[in-house]
Tab-separated table of C-alpha atoms in Angstrom:
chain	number	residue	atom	x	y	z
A	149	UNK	CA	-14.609	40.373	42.501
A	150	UNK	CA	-14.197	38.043	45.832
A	151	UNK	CA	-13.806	40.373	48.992
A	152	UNK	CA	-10.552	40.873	50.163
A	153	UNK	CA	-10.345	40.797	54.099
A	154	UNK	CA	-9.179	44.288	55.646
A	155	UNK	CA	-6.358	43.939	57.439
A	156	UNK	CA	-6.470	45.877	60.900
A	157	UNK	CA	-5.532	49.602	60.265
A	158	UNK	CA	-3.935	51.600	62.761
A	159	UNK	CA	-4.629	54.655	61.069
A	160	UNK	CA	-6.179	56.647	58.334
A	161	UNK	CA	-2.702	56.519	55.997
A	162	UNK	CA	-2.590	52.420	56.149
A	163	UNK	CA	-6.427	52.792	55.114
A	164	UNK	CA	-5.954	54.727	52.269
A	165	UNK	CA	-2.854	52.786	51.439
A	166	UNK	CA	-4.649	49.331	51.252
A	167	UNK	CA	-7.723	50.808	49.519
A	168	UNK	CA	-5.511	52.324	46.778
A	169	UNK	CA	-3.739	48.907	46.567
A	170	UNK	CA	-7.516	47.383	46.609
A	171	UNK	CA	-9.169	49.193	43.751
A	172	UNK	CA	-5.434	49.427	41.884
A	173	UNK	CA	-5.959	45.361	41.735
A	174	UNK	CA	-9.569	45.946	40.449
A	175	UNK	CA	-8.335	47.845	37.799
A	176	UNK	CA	-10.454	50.854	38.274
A	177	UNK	CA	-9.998	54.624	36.650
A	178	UNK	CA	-7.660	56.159	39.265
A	179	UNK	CA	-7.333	54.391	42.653
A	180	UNK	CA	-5.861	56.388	44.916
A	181	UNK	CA	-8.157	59.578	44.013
A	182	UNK	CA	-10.955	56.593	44.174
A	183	UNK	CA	-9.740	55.409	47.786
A	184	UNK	CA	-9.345	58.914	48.953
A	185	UNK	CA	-13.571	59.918	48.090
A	186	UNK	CA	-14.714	56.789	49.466
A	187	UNK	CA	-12.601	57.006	52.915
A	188	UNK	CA	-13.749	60.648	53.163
A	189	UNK	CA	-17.038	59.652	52.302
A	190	UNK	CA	-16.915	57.564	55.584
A	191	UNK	CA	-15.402	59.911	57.881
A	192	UNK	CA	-17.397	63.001	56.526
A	193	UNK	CA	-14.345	65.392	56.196
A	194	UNK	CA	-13.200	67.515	53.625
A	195	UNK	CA	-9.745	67.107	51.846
A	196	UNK	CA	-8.162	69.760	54.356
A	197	UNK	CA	-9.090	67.670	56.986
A	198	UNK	CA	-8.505	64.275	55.547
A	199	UNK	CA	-5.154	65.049	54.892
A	200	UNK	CA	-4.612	66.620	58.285
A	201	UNK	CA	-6.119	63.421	59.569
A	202	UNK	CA	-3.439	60.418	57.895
A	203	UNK	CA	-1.894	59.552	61.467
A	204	UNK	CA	-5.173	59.288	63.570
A	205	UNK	CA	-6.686	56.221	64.567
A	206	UNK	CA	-9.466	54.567	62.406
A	207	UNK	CA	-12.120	52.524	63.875
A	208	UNK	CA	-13.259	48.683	62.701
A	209	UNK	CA	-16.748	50.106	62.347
A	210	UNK	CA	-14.883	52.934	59.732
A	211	UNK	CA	-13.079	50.498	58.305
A	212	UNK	CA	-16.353	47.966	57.880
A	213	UNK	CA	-18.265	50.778	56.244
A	214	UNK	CA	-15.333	51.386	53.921
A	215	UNK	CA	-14.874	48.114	52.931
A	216	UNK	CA	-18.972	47.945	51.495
A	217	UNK	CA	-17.732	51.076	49.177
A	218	UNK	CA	-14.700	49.354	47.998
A	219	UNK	CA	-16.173	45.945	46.871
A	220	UNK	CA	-19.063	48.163	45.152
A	221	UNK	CA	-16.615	50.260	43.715
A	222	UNK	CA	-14.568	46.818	42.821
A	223	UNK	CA	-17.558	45.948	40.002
A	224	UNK	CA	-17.375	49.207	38.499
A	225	UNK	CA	-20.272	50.698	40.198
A	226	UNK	CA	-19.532	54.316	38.680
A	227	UNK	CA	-18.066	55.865	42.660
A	228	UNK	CA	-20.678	59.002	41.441
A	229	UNK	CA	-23.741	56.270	42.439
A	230	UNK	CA	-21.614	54.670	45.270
A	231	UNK	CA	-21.099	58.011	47.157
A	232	UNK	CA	-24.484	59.168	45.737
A	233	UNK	CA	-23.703	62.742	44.443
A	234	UNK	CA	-21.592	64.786	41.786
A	235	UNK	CA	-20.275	68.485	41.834
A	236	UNK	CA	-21.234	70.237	38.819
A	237	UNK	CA	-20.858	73.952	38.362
A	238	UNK	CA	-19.520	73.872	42.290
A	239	UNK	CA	-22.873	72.717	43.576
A	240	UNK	CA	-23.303	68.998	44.952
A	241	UNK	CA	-25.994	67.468	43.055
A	242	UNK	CA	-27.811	63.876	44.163
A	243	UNK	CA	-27.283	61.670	41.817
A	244	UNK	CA	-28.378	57.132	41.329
A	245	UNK	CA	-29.145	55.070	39.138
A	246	UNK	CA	-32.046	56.457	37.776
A	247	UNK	CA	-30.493	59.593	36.360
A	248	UNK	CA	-27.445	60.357	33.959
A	249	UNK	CA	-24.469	61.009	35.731
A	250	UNK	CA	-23.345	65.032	34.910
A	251	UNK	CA	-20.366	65.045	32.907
A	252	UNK	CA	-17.920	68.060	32.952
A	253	UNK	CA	-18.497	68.926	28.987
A	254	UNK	CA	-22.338	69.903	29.776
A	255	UNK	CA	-20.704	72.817	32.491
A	256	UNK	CA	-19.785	74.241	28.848
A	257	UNK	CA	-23.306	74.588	27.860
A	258	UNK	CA	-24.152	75.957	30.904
A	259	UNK	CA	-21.338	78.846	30.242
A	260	UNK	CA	-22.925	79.028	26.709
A	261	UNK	CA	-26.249	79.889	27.985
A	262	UNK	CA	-25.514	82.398	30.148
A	263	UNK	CA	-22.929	83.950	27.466
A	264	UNK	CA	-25.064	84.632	25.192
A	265	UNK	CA	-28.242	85.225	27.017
A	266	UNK	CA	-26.345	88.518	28.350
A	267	UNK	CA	-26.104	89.422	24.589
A	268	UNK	CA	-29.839	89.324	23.726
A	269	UNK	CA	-31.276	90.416	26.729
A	270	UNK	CA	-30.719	93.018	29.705
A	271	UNK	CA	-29.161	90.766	32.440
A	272	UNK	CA	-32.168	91.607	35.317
A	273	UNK	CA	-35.065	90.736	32.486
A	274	UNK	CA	-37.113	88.096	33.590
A	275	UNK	CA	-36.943	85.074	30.944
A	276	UNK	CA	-38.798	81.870	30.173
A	277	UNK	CA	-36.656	78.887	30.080
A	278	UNK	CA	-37.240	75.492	29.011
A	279	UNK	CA	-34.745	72.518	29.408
A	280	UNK	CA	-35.648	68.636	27.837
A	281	UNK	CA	-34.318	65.612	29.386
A	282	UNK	CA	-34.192	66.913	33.266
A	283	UNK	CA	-31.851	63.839	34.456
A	284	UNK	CA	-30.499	65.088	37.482
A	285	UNK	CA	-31.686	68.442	37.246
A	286	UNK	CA	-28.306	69.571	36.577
A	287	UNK	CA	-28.968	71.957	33.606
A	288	UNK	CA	-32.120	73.358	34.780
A	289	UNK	CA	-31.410	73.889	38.741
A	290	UNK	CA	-27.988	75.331	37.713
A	291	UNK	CA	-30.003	78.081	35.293
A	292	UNK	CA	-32.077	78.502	38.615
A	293	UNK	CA	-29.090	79.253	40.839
A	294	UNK	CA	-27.290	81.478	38.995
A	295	UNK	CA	-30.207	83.215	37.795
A	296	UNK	CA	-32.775	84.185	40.083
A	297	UNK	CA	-35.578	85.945	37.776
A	298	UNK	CA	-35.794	82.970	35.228
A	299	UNK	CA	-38.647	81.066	35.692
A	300	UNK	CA	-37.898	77.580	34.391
A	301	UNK	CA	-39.678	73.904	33.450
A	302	UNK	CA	-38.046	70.902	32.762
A	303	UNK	CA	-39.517	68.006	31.041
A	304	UNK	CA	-38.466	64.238	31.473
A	305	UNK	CA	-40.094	60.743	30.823
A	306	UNK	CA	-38.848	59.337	33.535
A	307	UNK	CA	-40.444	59.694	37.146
A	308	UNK	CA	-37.208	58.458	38.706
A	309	UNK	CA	-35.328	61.343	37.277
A	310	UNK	CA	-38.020	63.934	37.934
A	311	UNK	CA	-37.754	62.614	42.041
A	312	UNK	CA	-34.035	63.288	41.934
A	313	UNK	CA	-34.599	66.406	40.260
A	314	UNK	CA	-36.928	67.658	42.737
A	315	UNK	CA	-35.049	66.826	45.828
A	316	UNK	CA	-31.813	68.777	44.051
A	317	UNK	CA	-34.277	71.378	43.798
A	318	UNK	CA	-35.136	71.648	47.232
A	319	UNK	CA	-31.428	71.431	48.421
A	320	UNK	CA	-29.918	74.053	46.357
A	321	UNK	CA	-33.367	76.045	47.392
A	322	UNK	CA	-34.721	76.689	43.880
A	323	UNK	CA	-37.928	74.227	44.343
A	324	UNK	CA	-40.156	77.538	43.958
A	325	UNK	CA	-38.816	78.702	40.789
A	326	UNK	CA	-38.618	75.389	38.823
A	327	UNK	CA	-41.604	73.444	37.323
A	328	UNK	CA	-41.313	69.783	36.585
A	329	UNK	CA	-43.251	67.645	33.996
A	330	UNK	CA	-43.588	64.408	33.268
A	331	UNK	CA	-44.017	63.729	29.260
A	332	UNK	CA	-42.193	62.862	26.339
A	333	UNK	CA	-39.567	65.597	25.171
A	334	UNK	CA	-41.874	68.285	23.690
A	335	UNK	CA	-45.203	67.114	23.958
A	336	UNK	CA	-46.509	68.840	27.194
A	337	UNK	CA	-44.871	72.075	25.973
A	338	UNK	CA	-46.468	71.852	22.619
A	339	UNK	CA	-50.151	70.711	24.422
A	340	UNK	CA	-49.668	73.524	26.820
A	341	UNK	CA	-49.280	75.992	23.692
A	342	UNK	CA	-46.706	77.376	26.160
A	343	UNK	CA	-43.937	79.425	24.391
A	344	UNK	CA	-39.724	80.303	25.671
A	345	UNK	CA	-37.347	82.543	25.948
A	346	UNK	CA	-34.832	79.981	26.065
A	347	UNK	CA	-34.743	76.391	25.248
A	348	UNK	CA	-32.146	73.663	26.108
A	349	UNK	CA	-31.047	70.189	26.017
A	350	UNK	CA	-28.411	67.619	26.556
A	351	UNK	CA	-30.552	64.918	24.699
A	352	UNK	CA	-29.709	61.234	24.485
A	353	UNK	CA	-27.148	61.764	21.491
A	354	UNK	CA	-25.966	58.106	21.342
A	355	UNK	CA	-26.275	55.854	18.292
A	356	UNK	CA	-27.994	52.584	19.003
A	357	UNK	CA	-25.742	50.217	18.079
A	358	UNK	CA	-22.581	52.139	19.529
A	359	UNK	CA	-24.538	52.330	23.351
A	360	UNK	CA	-23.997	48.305	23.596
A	361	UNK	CA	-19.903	49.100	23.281
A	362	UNK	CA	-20.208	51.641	25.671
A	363	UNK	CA	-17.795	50.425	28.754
A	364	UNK	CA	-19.414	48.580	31.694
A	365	UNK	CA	-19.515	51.506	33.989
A	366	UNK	CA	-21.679	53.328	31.656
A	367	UNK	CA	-23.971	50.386	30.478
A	368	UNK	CA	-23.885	48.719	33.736
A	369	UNK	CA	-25.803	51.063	35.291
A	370	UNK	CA	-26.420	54.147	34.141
A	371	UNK	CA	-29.639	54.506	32.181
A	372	UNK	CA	-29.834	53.094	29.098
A	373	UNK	CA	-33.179	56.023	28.387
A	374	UNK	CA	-30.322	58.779	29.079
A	375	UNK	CA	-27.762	57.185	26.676
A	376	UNK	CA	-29.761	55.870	23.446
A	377	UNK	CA	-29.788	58.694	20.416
A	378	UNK	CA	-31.958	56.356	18.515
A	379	UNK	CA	-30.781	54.583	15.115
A	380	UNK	CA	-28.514	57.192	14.292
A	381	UNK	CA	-28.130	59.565	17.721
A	382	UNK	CA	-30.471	62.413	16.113
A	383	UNK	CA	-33.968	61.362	16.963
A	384	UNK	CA	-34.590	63.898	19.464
A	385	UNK	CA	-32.752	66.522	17.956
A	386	UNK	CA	-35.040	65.809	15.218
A	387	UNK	CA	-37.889	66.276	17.598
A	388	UNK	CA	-37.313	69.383	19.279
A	389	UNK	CA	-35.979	71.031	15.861
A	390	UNK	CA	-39.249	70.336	14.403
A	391	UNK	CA	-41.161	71.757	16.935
A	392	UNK	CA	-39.062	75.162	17.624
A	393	UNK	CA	-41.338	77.149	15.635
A	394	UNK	CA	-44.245	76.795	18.114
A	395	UNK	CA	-41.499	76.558	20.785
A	396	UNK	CA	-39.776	79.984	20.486
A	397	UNK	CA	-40.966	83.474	21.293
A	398	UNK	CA	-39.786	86.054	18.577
A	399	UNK	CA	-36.711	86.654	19.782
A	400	UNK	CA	-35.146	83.149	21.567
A	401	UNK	CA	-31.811	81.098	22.373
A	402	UNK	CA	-31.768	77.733	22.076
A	403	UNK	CA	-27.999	75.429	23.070
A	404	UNK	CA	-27.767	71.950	22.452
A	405	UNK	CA	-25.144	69.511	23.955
A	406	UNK	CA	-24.376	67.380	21.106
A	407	UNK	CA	-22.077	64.033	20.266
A	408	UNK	CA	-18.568	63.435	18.903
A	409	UNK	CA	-19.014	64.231	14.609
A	410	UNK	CA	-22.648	65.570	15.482
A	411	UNK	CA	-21.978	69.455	15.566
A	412	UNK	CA	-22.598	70.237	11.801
A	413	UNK	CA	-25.579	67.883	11.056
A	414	UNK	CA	-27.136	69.248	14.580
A	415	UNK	CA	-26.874	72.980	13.308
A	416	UNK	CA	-28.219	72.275	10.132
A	417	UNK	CA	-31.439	70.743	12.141
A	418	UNK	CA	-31.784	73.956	13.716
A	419	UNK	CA	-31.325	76.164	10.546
A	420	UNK	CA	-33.809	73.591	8.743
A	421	UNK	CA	-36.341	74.576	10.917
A	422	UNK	CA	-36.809	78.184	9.867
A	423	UNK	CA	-36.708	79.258	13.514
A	424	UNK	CA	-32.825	79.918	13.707
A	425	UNK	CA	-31.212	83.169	12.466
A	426	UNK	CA	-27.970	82.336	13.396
A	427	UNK	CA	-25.671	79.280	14.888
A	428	UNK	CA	-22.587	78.947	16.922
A	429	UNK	CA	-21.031	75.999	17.377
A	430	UNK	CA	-18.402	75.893	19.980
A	431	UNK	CA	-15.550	73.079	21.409
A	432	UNK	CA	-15.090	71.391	24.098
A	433	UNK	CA	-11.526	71.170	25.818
A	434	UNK	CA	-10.820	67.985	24.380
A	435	UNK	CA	-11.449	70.302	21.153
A	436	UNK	CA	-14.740	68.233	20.006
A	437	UNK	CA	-17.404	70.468	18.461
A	438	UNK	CA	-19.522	70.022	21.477
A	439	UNK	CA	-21.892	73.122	21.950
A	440	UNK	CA	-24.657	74.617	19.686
A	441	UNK	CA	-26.509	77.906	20.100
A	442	UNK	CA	-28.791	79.115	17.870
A	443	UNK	CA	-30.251	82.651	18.012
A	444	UNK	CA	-34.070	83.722	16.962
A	445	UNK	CA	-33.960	87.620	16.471
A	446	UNK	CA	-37.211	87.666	13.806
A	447	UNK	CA	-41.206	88.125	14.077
């Protein structure tokens, strides 16, 4: 899109006015909530204070800087990369282009988790975790912060990821209680011989084919690793289903994020396994079957 010359702004409300009107003629998601991050990006205020702040003077330099933003945000840059972080779970979490964006749905597995690890085990016990596909490090650093006595690893493929990861870690001050590896889904855990407590994943769940129809903000730049399911979005369900009888201690949890249609064919990979007693399968709000947990209550 050809950059549109700022007109001199006497204040913060003609900013956010003409950004709105900017991004509105880009035809991006929602662009007055849009103008609003990226000017209080800028300014480094909070909504309280941005708000408090519409008459006061804005300076060219401000309105240079949020200019940059707007043009980025013009090509569909997802605003997550362009202001470099998400909330999830009401933590700020660094995110670019080298990791999966968090989406709302996996704060349900998250819930999940923490659900129905209350039911199996005393709440203080100390618990082995393992999470595949560490992206951001959303899952994994979450676990960590709500849960102080789990000891958890995360595995990703990609080194890019497992540098964002780490410098979440160290910013939500869980760094000594997480254990990154670099591998391929389950191999290091099964070459380690090392057995969990808990096991959990929001794999890539995408069919092939359907990840080149994904919209341009997704498969413009977000990871195409993150995103592809293989031929038919179960490949590393597969995978780790195989594997979750050397995975699983006797008694175990495992929760799975899983696609649109992919609930029942993802619970019968888990029962196929002979690991899994039992499986839930839970919504999400849009009322897609979005959640799996499986429970391992056996010798």
């Amino acid at each position: 899109m050809p950059a549109h010359k700022m007109n001199p702004m006497n204040n913060v409300r003609e900013a956010l006015l003409w950004a709105s009107s900017f991004l509105g003629e880009a035809g991006t998601k929602d662009p007055r909530f849009e103008a609003e991050l990226i000017i209080r990006h800028v300014l480094k205020k909070s909504r309280a204070s941005f708000l408090a702040s519409m008459p006061d003077p804005i300076s060219a330099d401000e309105v240079a800087a949020i200019q940059v933003l707007l043009e980025r945000r013009a090509t569909h840059e997802p605003i997550q990369y362009i202001l470099g972080e998400q909330n999830f779970y009401g933590r700020d979490f660094m995110v670019a282009p080298g990791v999966l964006i968090p989406r709302p749905e996996t704060e349900l597995l998250i819930e999940q988790v923490l659900l129905h690890s209350q039911r199996i085990w005393d709440t203080e016990q100390t618990l082995s975790v393992v999470d595949f596909g560490t992206g951001s490090g959303a899952i994994t650093l979450t676990l960590a912060a709500e849960k102080p006595n789990w000891q958890l690893t995360t595995v990703d493929i990609s080194l890019d990821a497992i540098a964002i990861a780490t410098k979440n870690a160290e910013r939500l001050g869980v760094r000594d209680r997480v254990r990154f590896l670099q591998g391929d889904l389950v191999e290091p855990m099964l070459i380690a011989g090392e057995r969990v407590d808990i096991l959990i994943s929001n794999p890539p769940y995408i069919p092939s084919t359907d990840v080149d129809e994904l919209d341009t903000e997704v498969l413009g730049y977000e990871p195409r690793l993150a995103l592809d399911g293989g031929v038919d979005g179960y490949i590393f369900y597969r995978r780790i289903c195989e594997a979750l009888p050397l995975l699983l201690e006797p008694t175990a949890l495992v929760a799975f994020e899983v696609g649109i249609y992919q609930a029942e064919t993802v619970a019968q990979l888990m029962k196929d396994s002979g690991a899994i007693d039992e499986v839930f399968i839970y919504p999400d709000l849009a009322g897609i079957d979005r959640i799996i947990v499986g429970y391992r209550l056996h010798n």
